[in-house]
Each structure stands twice: as structure tokens, then as C-alpha cells.
Amino acid sequence: IVTQFCFAAAPITAWLRRVRAQGIDIPIRVGLAGPASLVTLFRYAMRCGVGNSLHVLTENPSFAKALVDRGPELIICDMIAALSEQEQSRLGIAALHFYLFGGLSKTLDWIDAVRTRRPTYAGA
């Protein structure tokens, strides 16, 4: 399973819990928007039917700015923080999938920068 992109951790973790509670145990790749401008993210969100996720961007301008400046790193941190180590294992996220709205090279540069920094996340 590859999910649609989302701008907040809570809907992702809630959906993962529901899917696993229903006995679905195949690998899940969580979709996130790669680094892109706010205009680009809004345009794709409306086009792809994730308009409800736009509330996160419109209600919290500082989060929206961080999403543009830092890519999906905050969402990943929030997902990790929301799940205990045991739950992370049980929910079985196979990988992250990045939608390349800002372009392939911009997303690859972001991934490389995150790997270079080797951030430490709570629970990781």
C-alpha cells in the first residue's frame, strides 16, 4: 500500500491504527509531500483531494513555513513521537514515499541533508 500525501501526523497514525486493527498486515509506504513551495502544495492538495489536510497549513502559518523550509521532517518527527516503539513495530511502516512536487533534485537534496544531520527523534 502506498498512501496519499498528508500534511499532519495525526491522520496518518490514526489511519495506520485502523488498517492494522482490521487485520491488514501488508507493507505500507506512507506518502509525504517532498519540499515544495506553499502555492505548489496547495495546488496539488486541491487537485488530489486532500483539501481537508489544508486546514493544517491555513490554521498554522508557522507550520506551513516550516514545511516549505524543512520539507516533511516535522511530520515525520510528529509521527515518531506519536507512536511508542512497540506501536511503530506493530504498525509496520515499510518506508516513506515522497511526492516530488518541488522536483526530484530538491527532494534528493533534502533527503541528503537530513541523512547528513542524522537527526535524533524521540522513540527512534
PDB file of N, CA and C in Angstrom, residues 37-103:
ATOM      1  N   SER A  37       7.063  24.688  -2.729  1.00  0.00           N
ATOM      2  CA  SER A  37       6.504  25.970  -2.295  1.00  0.00           C
ATOM      3  C   SER A  37       5.080  25.766  -1.794  1.00  0.00           C
ATOM      4  N   LEU A  38       4.591  26.703  -0.977  1.00  0.00           N
ATOM      5  CA  LEU A  38       3.224  26.620  -0.467  1.00  0.00           C
ATOM      6  C   LEU A  38       2.206  26.624  -1.601  1.00  0.00           C
ATOM      7  N   VAL A  39       2.429  27.438  -2.605  1.00  0.00           N
ATOM      8  CA  VAL A  39       1.499  27.506  -3.733  1.00  0.00           C
ATOM      9  C   VAL A  39       1.407  26.144  -4.408  1.00  0.00           C
ATOM     10  N   THR A  40       2.543  25.507  -4.617  1.00  0.00           N
ATOM     11  CA  THR A  40       2.567  24.186  -5.249  1.00  0.00           C
ATOM     12  C   THR A  40       1.846  23.167  -4.382  1.00  0.00           C
ATOM     13  N   LEU A  41       2.109  23.180  -3.067  1.00  0.00           N
ATOM     14  CA  LEU A  41       1.456  22.231  -2.168  1.00  0.00           C
ATOM     15  C   LEU A  41      -0.062  22.429  -2.160  1.00  0.00           C
ATOM     16  N   PHE A  42      -0.517  23.677  -2.102  1.00  0.00           N
ATOM     17  CA  PHE A  42      -1.957  23.960  -2.134  1.00  0.00           C
ATOM     18  C   PHE A  42      -2.572  23.440  -3.431  1.00  0.00           C
ATOM     19  N   ARG A  43      -1.927  23.732  -4.547  1.00  0.00           N
ATOM     20  CA  ARG A  43      -2.453  23.318  -5.847  1.00  0.00           C
ATOM     21  C   ARG A  43      -2.603  21.795  -5.924  1.00  0.00           C
ATOM     22  N   TYR A  44      -1.577  21.063  -5.530  1.00  0.00           N
ATOM     23  CA  TYR A  44      -1.640  19.609  -5.578  1.00  0.00           C
ATOM     24  C   TYR A  44      -2.630  19.049  -4.557  1.00  0.00           C
ATOM     25  N   ALA A  45      -2.705  19.649  -3.386  1.00  0.00           N
ATOM     26  CA  ALA A  45      -3.645  19.170  -2.375  1.00  0.00           C
ATOM     27  C   ALA A  45      -5.081  19.259  -2.899  1.00  0.00           C
ATOM     28  N   MET A  46      -5.417  20.366  -3.522  1.00  0.00           N
ATOM     29  CA  MET A  46      -6.768  20.526  -4.066  1.00  0.00           C
ATOM     30  C   MET A  46      -7.004  19.562  -5.223  1.00  0.00           C
ATOM     31  N   ARG A  47      -6.031  19.395  -6.076  1.00  0.00           N
ATOM     32  CA  ARG A  47      -6.151  18.523  -7.240  1.00  0.00           C
ATOM     33  C   ARG A  47      -6.254  17.050  -6.829  1.00  0.00           C
ATOM     34  N   CYS A  48      -5.571  16.675  -5.744  1.00  0.00           N
ATOM     35  CA  CYS A  48      -5.507  15.263  -5.325  1.00  0.00           C
ATOM     36  C   CYS A  48      -6.549  14.901  -4.286  1.00  0.00           C
ATOM     37  N   GLY A  49      -7.391  15.836  -3.906  1.00  0.00           N
ATOM     38  CA  GLY A  49      -8.478  15.523  -2.986  1.00  0.00           C
ATOM     39  C   GLY A  49      -8.078  15.435  -1.527  1.00  0.00           C
ATOM     40  N   VAL A  50      -7.018  16.110  -1.151  1.00  0.00           N
ATOM     41  CA  VAL A  50      -6.645  16.125   0.273  1.00  0.00           C
ATOM     42  C   VAL A  50      -6.858  17.534   0.830  1.00  0.00           C
ATOM     43  N   GLY A  51      -7.903  18.173   0.355  1.00  0.00           N
ATOM     44  CA  GLY A  51      -8.217  19.526   0.787  1.00  0.00           C
ATOM     45  C   GLY A  51      -8.380  19.670   2.288  1.00  0.00           C
ATOM     46  N   ASN A  52      -8.897  18.623   2.956  1.00  0.00           N
ATOM     47  CA  ASN A  52      -9.058  18.697   4.419  1.00  0.00           C
ATOM     48  C   ASN A  52      -7.715  18.874   5.109  1.00  0.00           C
ATOM     49  N   SER A  53      -6.667  18.325   4.523  1.00  0.00           N
ATOM     50  CA  SER A  53      -5.341  18.478   5.117  1.00  0.00           C
ATOM     51  C   SER A  53      -4.839  19.912   5.031  1.00  0.00           C
ATOM     52  N   LEU A  54      -5.432  20.691   4.167  1.00  0.00           N
ATOM     53  CA  LEU A  54      -5.012  22.085   4.032  1.00  0.00           C
ATOM     54  C   LEU A  54      -5.290  22.897   5.292  1.00  0.00           C
ATOM     55  N   HIS A  55      -6.224  22.431   6.119  1.00  0.00           N
ATOM     56  CA  HIS A  55      -6.508  23.147   7.370  1.00  0.00           C
ATOM     57  C   HIS A  55      -5.242  23.285   8.214  1.00  0.00           C
ATOM     58  N   VAL A  56      -4.392  22.264   8.190  1.00  0.00           N
ATOM     59  CA  VAL A  56      -3.135  22.311   8.944  1.00  0.00           C
ATOM     60  C   VAL A  56      -2.286  23.472   8.450  1.00  0.00           C
ATOM     61  N   LEU A  57      -2.257  23.680   7.140  1.00  0.00           N
ATOM     62  CA  LEU A  57      -1.442  24.744   6.571  1.00  0.00           C
ATOM     63  C   LEU A  57      -2.047  26.118   6.793  1.00  0.00           C
ATOM     64  N   THR A  58      -3.364  26.213   6.663  1.00  0.00           N
ATOM     65  CA  THR A  58      -4.001  27.521   6.770  1.00  0.00           C
ATOM     66  C   THR A  58      -4.177  27.974   8.218  1.00  0.00           C
ATOM     67  N   GLU A  59      -4.359  27.013   9.133  1.00  0.00           N
ATOM     68  CA  GLU A  59      -4.561  27.371  10.532  1.00  0.00           C
ATOM     69  C   GLU A  59      -3.258  27.585  11.284  1.00  0.00           C
ATOM     70  N   ASN A  60      -2.156  27.139  10.730  1.00  0.00           N
ATOM     71  CA  ASN A  60      -0.878  27.237  11.425  1.00  0.00           C
ATOM     72  C   ASN A  60       0.197  27.701  10.444  1.00  0.00           C
ATOM     73  N   PRO A  61       0.265  29.013  10.191  1.00  0.00           N
ATOM     74  CA  PRO A  61       1.221  29.538   9.213  1.00  0.00           C
ATOM     75  C   PRO A  61       2.679  29.202   9.539  1.00  0.00           C
ATOM     76  N   SER A  62       3.028  29.112  10.823  1.00  0.00           N
ATOM     77  CA  SER A  62       4.417  28.794  11.168  1.00  0.00           C
ATOM     78  C   SER A  62       4.746  27.359  10.768  1.00  0.00           C
ATOM     79  N   PHE A  63       3.764  26.452  10.912  1.00  0.00           N
ATOM     80  CA  PHE A  63       3.978  25.076  10.458  1.00  0.00           C
ATOM     81  C   PHE A  63       4.108  25.042   8.940  1.00  0.00           C
ATOM     82  N   ALA A  64       3.279  25.810   8.246  1.00  0.00           N
ATOM     83  CA  ALA A  64       3.337  25.855   6.788  1.00  0.00           C
ATOM     84  C   ALA A  64       4.706  26.339   6.325  1.00  0.00           C
ATOM     85  N   LYS A  65       5.221  27.373   6.974  1.00  0.00           N
ATOM     86  CA  LYS A  65       6.543  27.884   6.618  1.00  0.00           C
ATOM     87  C   LYS A  65       7.612  26.827   6.886  1.00  0.00           C
ATOM     88  N   ALA A  66       7.502  26.133   8.016  1.00  0.00           N
ATOM     89  CA  ALA A  66       8.476  25.078   8.339  1.00  0.00           C
ATOM     90  C   ALA A  66       8.403  23.951   7.321  1.00  0.00           C
ATOM     91  N   LEU A  67       7.187  23.623   6.859  1.00  0.00           N
ATOM     92  CA  LEU A  67       7.030  22.572   5.868  1.00  0.00           C
ATOM     93  C   LEU A  67       7.740  22.939   4.571  1.00  0.00           C
ATOM     94  N   VAL A  68       7.625  24.198   4.190  1.00  0.00           N
ATOM     95  CA  VAL A  68       8.297  24.659   2.975  1.00  0.00           C
ATOM     96  C   VAL A  68       9.806  24.698   3.182  1.00  0.00           C
ATOM     97  N   ASP A  69      10.242  25.235   4.322  1.00  0.00           N
ATOM     98  CA  ASP A  69      11.676  25.380   4.583  1.00  0.00           C
ATOM     99  C   ASP A  69      12.363  24.054   4.878  1.00  0.00           C
ATOM    100  N   ARG A  70      11.678  23.159   5.593  1.00  0.00           N
ATOM    101  CA  ARG A  70      12.323  21.937   6.072  1.00  0.00           C
ATOM    102  C   ARG A  70      11.775  20.677   5.444  1.00  0.00           C
ATOM    103  N   GLY A  71      10.815  20.780   4.556  1.00  0.00           N
ATOM    104  CA  GLY A  71      10.232  19.581   3.968  1.00  0.00           C
ATOM    105  C   GLY A  71       9.381  18.855   4.993  1.00  0.00           C
ATOM    106  N   PRO A  72       9.148  17.565   4.799  1.00  0.00           N
ATOM    107  CA  PRO A  72       8.239  16.819   5.670  1.00  0.00           C
ATOM    108  C   PRO A  72       8.862  16.355   6.989  1.00  0.00           C
ATOM    109  N   GLU A  73      10.015  16.896   7.335  1.00  0.00           N
ATOM    110  CA  GLU A  73      10.718  16.455   8.541  1.00  0.00           C
ATOM    111  C   GLU A  73       9.863  16.586   9.808  1.00  0.00           C
ATOM    112  N   LEU A  74       9.121  17.687   9.953  1.00  0.00           N
ATOM    113  CA  LEU A  74       8.291  17.875  11.150  1.00  0.00           C
ATOM    114  C   LEU A  74       7.178  16.832  11.229  1.00  0.00           C
ATOM    115  N   ILE A  75       6.599  16.477  10.106  1.00  0.00           N
ATOM    116  CA  ILE A  75       5.550  15.460  10.095  1.00  0.00           C
ATOM    117  C   ILE A  75       6.137  14.115  10.516  1.00  0.00           C
ATOM    118  N   ILE A  76       7.322  13.799  10.003  1.00  0.00           N
ATOM    119  CA  ILE A  76       7.985  12.544  10.368  1.00  0.00           C
ATOM    120  C   ILE A  76       8.278  12.526  11.865  1.00  0.00           C
ATOM    121  N   CYS A  77       8.806  13.624  12.387  1.00  0.00           N
ATOM    122  CA  CYS A  77       9.081  13.719  13.835  1.00  0.00           C
ATOM    123  C   CYS A  77       7.805  13.542  14.643  1.00  0.00           C
ATOM    124  N   ASP A  78       6.707  14.177  14.203  1.00  0.00           N
ATOM    125  CA  ASP A  78       5.435  14.061  14.912  1.00  0.00           C
ATOM    126  C   ASP A  78       4.897  12.628  14.877  1.00  0.00           C
ATOM    127  N   MET A  79       5.066  11.942  13.735  1.00  0.00           N
ATOM    128  CA  MET A  79       4.619  10.552  13.647  1.00  0.00           C
ATOM    129  C   MET A  79       5.403   9.679  14.619  1.00  0.00           C
ATOM    130  N   ILE A  80       6.712   9.857  14.655  1.00  0.00           N
ATOM    131  CA  ILE A  80       7.549   9.061  15.551  1.00  0.00           C
ATOM    132  C   ILE A  80       7.185   9.347  17.006  1.00  0.00           C
ATOM    133  N   ALA A  81       6.987  10.623  17.328  1.00  0.00           N
ATOM    134  CA  ALA A  81       6.652  10.998  18.703  1.00  0.00           C
ATOM    135  C   ALA A  81       5.284  10.452  19.116  1.00  0.00           C
ATOM    136  N   ALA A  82       4.368  10.321  18.176  1.00  0.00           N
ATOM    137  CA  ALA A  82       3.012   9.868  18.486  1.00  0.00           C
ATOM    138  C   ALA A  82       2.929   8.357  18.698  1.00  0.00           C
ATOM    139  N   LEU A  83       3.948   7.639  18.265  1.00  0.00           N
ATOM    140  CA  LEU A  83       3.909   6.184  18.334  1.00  0.00           C
ATOM    141  C   LEU A  83       4.986   5.657  19.270  1.00  0.00           C
ATOM    142  N   SER A  84       4.615   4.772  20.162  1.00  0.00           N
ATOM    143  CA  SER A  84       5.615   4.124  21.008  1.00  0.00           C
ATOM    144  C   SER A  84       6.476   3.215  20.118  1.00  0.00           C
ATOM    145  N   GLU A  85       7.626   2.805  20.633  1.00  0.00           N
ATOM    146  CA  GLU A  85       8.486   1.903  19.850  1.00  0.00           C
ATOM    147  C   GLU A  85       7.747   0.619  19.504  1.00  0.00           C
ATOM    148  N   GLN A  86       6.995   0.089  20.444  1.00  0.00           N
ATOM    149  CA  GLN A  86       6.235  -1.137  20.204  1.00  0.00           C
ATOM    150  C   GLN A  86       5.195  -0.911  19.100  1.00  0.00           C
ATOM    151  N   GLU A  87       4.516   0.230  19.161  1.00  0.00           N
ATOM    152  CA  GLU A  87       3.496   0.517  18.159  1.00  0.00           C
ATOM    153  C   GLU A  87       4.128   0.762  16.793  1.00  0.00           C
ATOM    154  N   GLN A  88       5.287   1.424  16.754  1.00  0.00           N
ATOM    155  CA  GLN A  88       5.982   1.623  15.483  1.00  0.00           C
ATOM    156  C   GLN A  88       6.232   0.280  14.820  1.00  0.00           C
ATOM    157  N   SER A  89       6.678  -0.676  15.598  1.00  0.00           N
ATOM    158  CA  SER A  89       6.949  -2.011  15.073  1.00  0.00           C
ATOM    159  C   SER A  89       5.657  -2.696  14.631  1.00  0.00           C
ATOM    160  N   ARG A  90       4.619  -2.612  15.441  1.00  0.00           N
ATOM    161  CA  ARG A  90       3.343  -3.274  15.146  1.00  0.00           C
ATOM    162  C   ARG A  90       2.667  -2.683  13.909  1.00  0.00           C
ATOM    163  N   LEU A  91       2.755  -1.365  13.754  1.00  0.00           N
ATOM    164  CA  LEU A  91       2.088  -0.727  12.614  1.00  0.00           C
ATOM    165  C   LEU A  91       2.829  -0.977  11.310  1.00  0.00           C
ATOM    166  N   GLY A  92       4.096  -1.303  11.400  1.00  0.00           N
ATOM    167  CA  GLY A  92       4.839  -1.773  10.235  1.00  0.00           C
ATOM    168  C   GLY A  92       4.897  -0.830   9.048  1.00  0.00           C
ATOM    169  N   ILE A  93       5.359   0.375   9.267  1.00  0.00           N
ATOM    170  CA  ILE A  93       5.588   1.274   8.139  1.00  0.00           C
ATOM    171  C   ILE A  93       6.810   0.743   7.387  1.00  0.00           C
ATOM    172  N   ALA A  94       6.616   0.330   6.152  1.00  0.00           N
ATOM    173  CA  ALA A  94       7.702  -0.258   5.367  1.00  0.00           C
ATOM    174  C   ALA A  94       8.685   0.802   4.887  1.00  0.00           C
ATOM    175  N   ALA A  95       8.163   1.971   4.561  1.00  0.00           N
ATOM    176  CA  ALA A  95       9.015   3.036   4.022  1.00  0.00           C
ATOM    177  C   ALA A  95       8.203   4.313   3.916  1.00  0.00           C
ATOM    178  N   LEU A  96       8.906   5.380   3.616  1.00  0.00           N
ATOM    179  CA  LEU A  96       8.253   6.641   3.287  1.00  0.00           C
ATOM    180  C   LEU A  96       8.335   6.826   1.775  1.00  0.00           C
ATOM    181  N   HIS A  97       7.300   7.424   1.230  1.00  0.00           N
ATOM    182  CA  HIS A  97       7.251   7.709  -0.204  1.00  0.00           C
ATOM    183  C   HIS A  97       7.078   9.211  -0.345  1.00  0.00           C
ATOM    184  N   PHE A  98       7.931   9.835  -1.139  1.00  0.00           N
ATOM    185  CA  PHE A  98       7.865  11.288  -1.288  1.00  0.00           C
ATOM    186  C   PHE A  98       7.287  11.661  -2.646  1.00  0.00           C
ATOM    187  N   TYR A  99       6.265  12.494  -2.616  1.00  0.00           N
ATOM    188  CA  TYR A  99       5.706  13.063  -3.825  1.00  0.00           C
ATOM    189  C   TYR A  99       6.578  14.253  -4.199  1.00  0.00           C
ATOM    190  N   LEU A 100       7.034  14.298  -5.420  1.00  0.00           N
ATOM    191  CA  LEU A 100       8.083  15.231  -5.843  1.00  0.00           C
ATOM    192  C   LEU A 100       7.532  16.537  -6.404  1.00  0.00           C
ATOM    193  N   PHE A 101       6.671  17.186  -5.663  1.00  0.00           N
ATOM    194  CA  PHE A 101       6.044  18.407  -6.146  1.00  0.00           C
ATOM    195  C   PHE A 101       7.059  19.521  -6.383  1.00  0.00           C
ATOM    196  N   GLY A 102       8.116  19.556  -5.615  1.00  0.00           N
ATOM    197  CA  GLY A 102       9.152  20.570  -5.778  1.00  0.00           C
ATOM    198  C   GLY A 102      10.270  20.115  -6.707  1.00  0.00           C
ATOM    199  N   GLY A 103      10.150  18.919  -7.244  1.00  0.00           N
ATOM    200  CA  GLY A 103      11.149  18.402  -8.158  1.00  0.00           C
ATOM    201  C   GLY A 103      12.016  17.322  -7.516  1.00  0.00           C
TER     202      GLY A 103
END
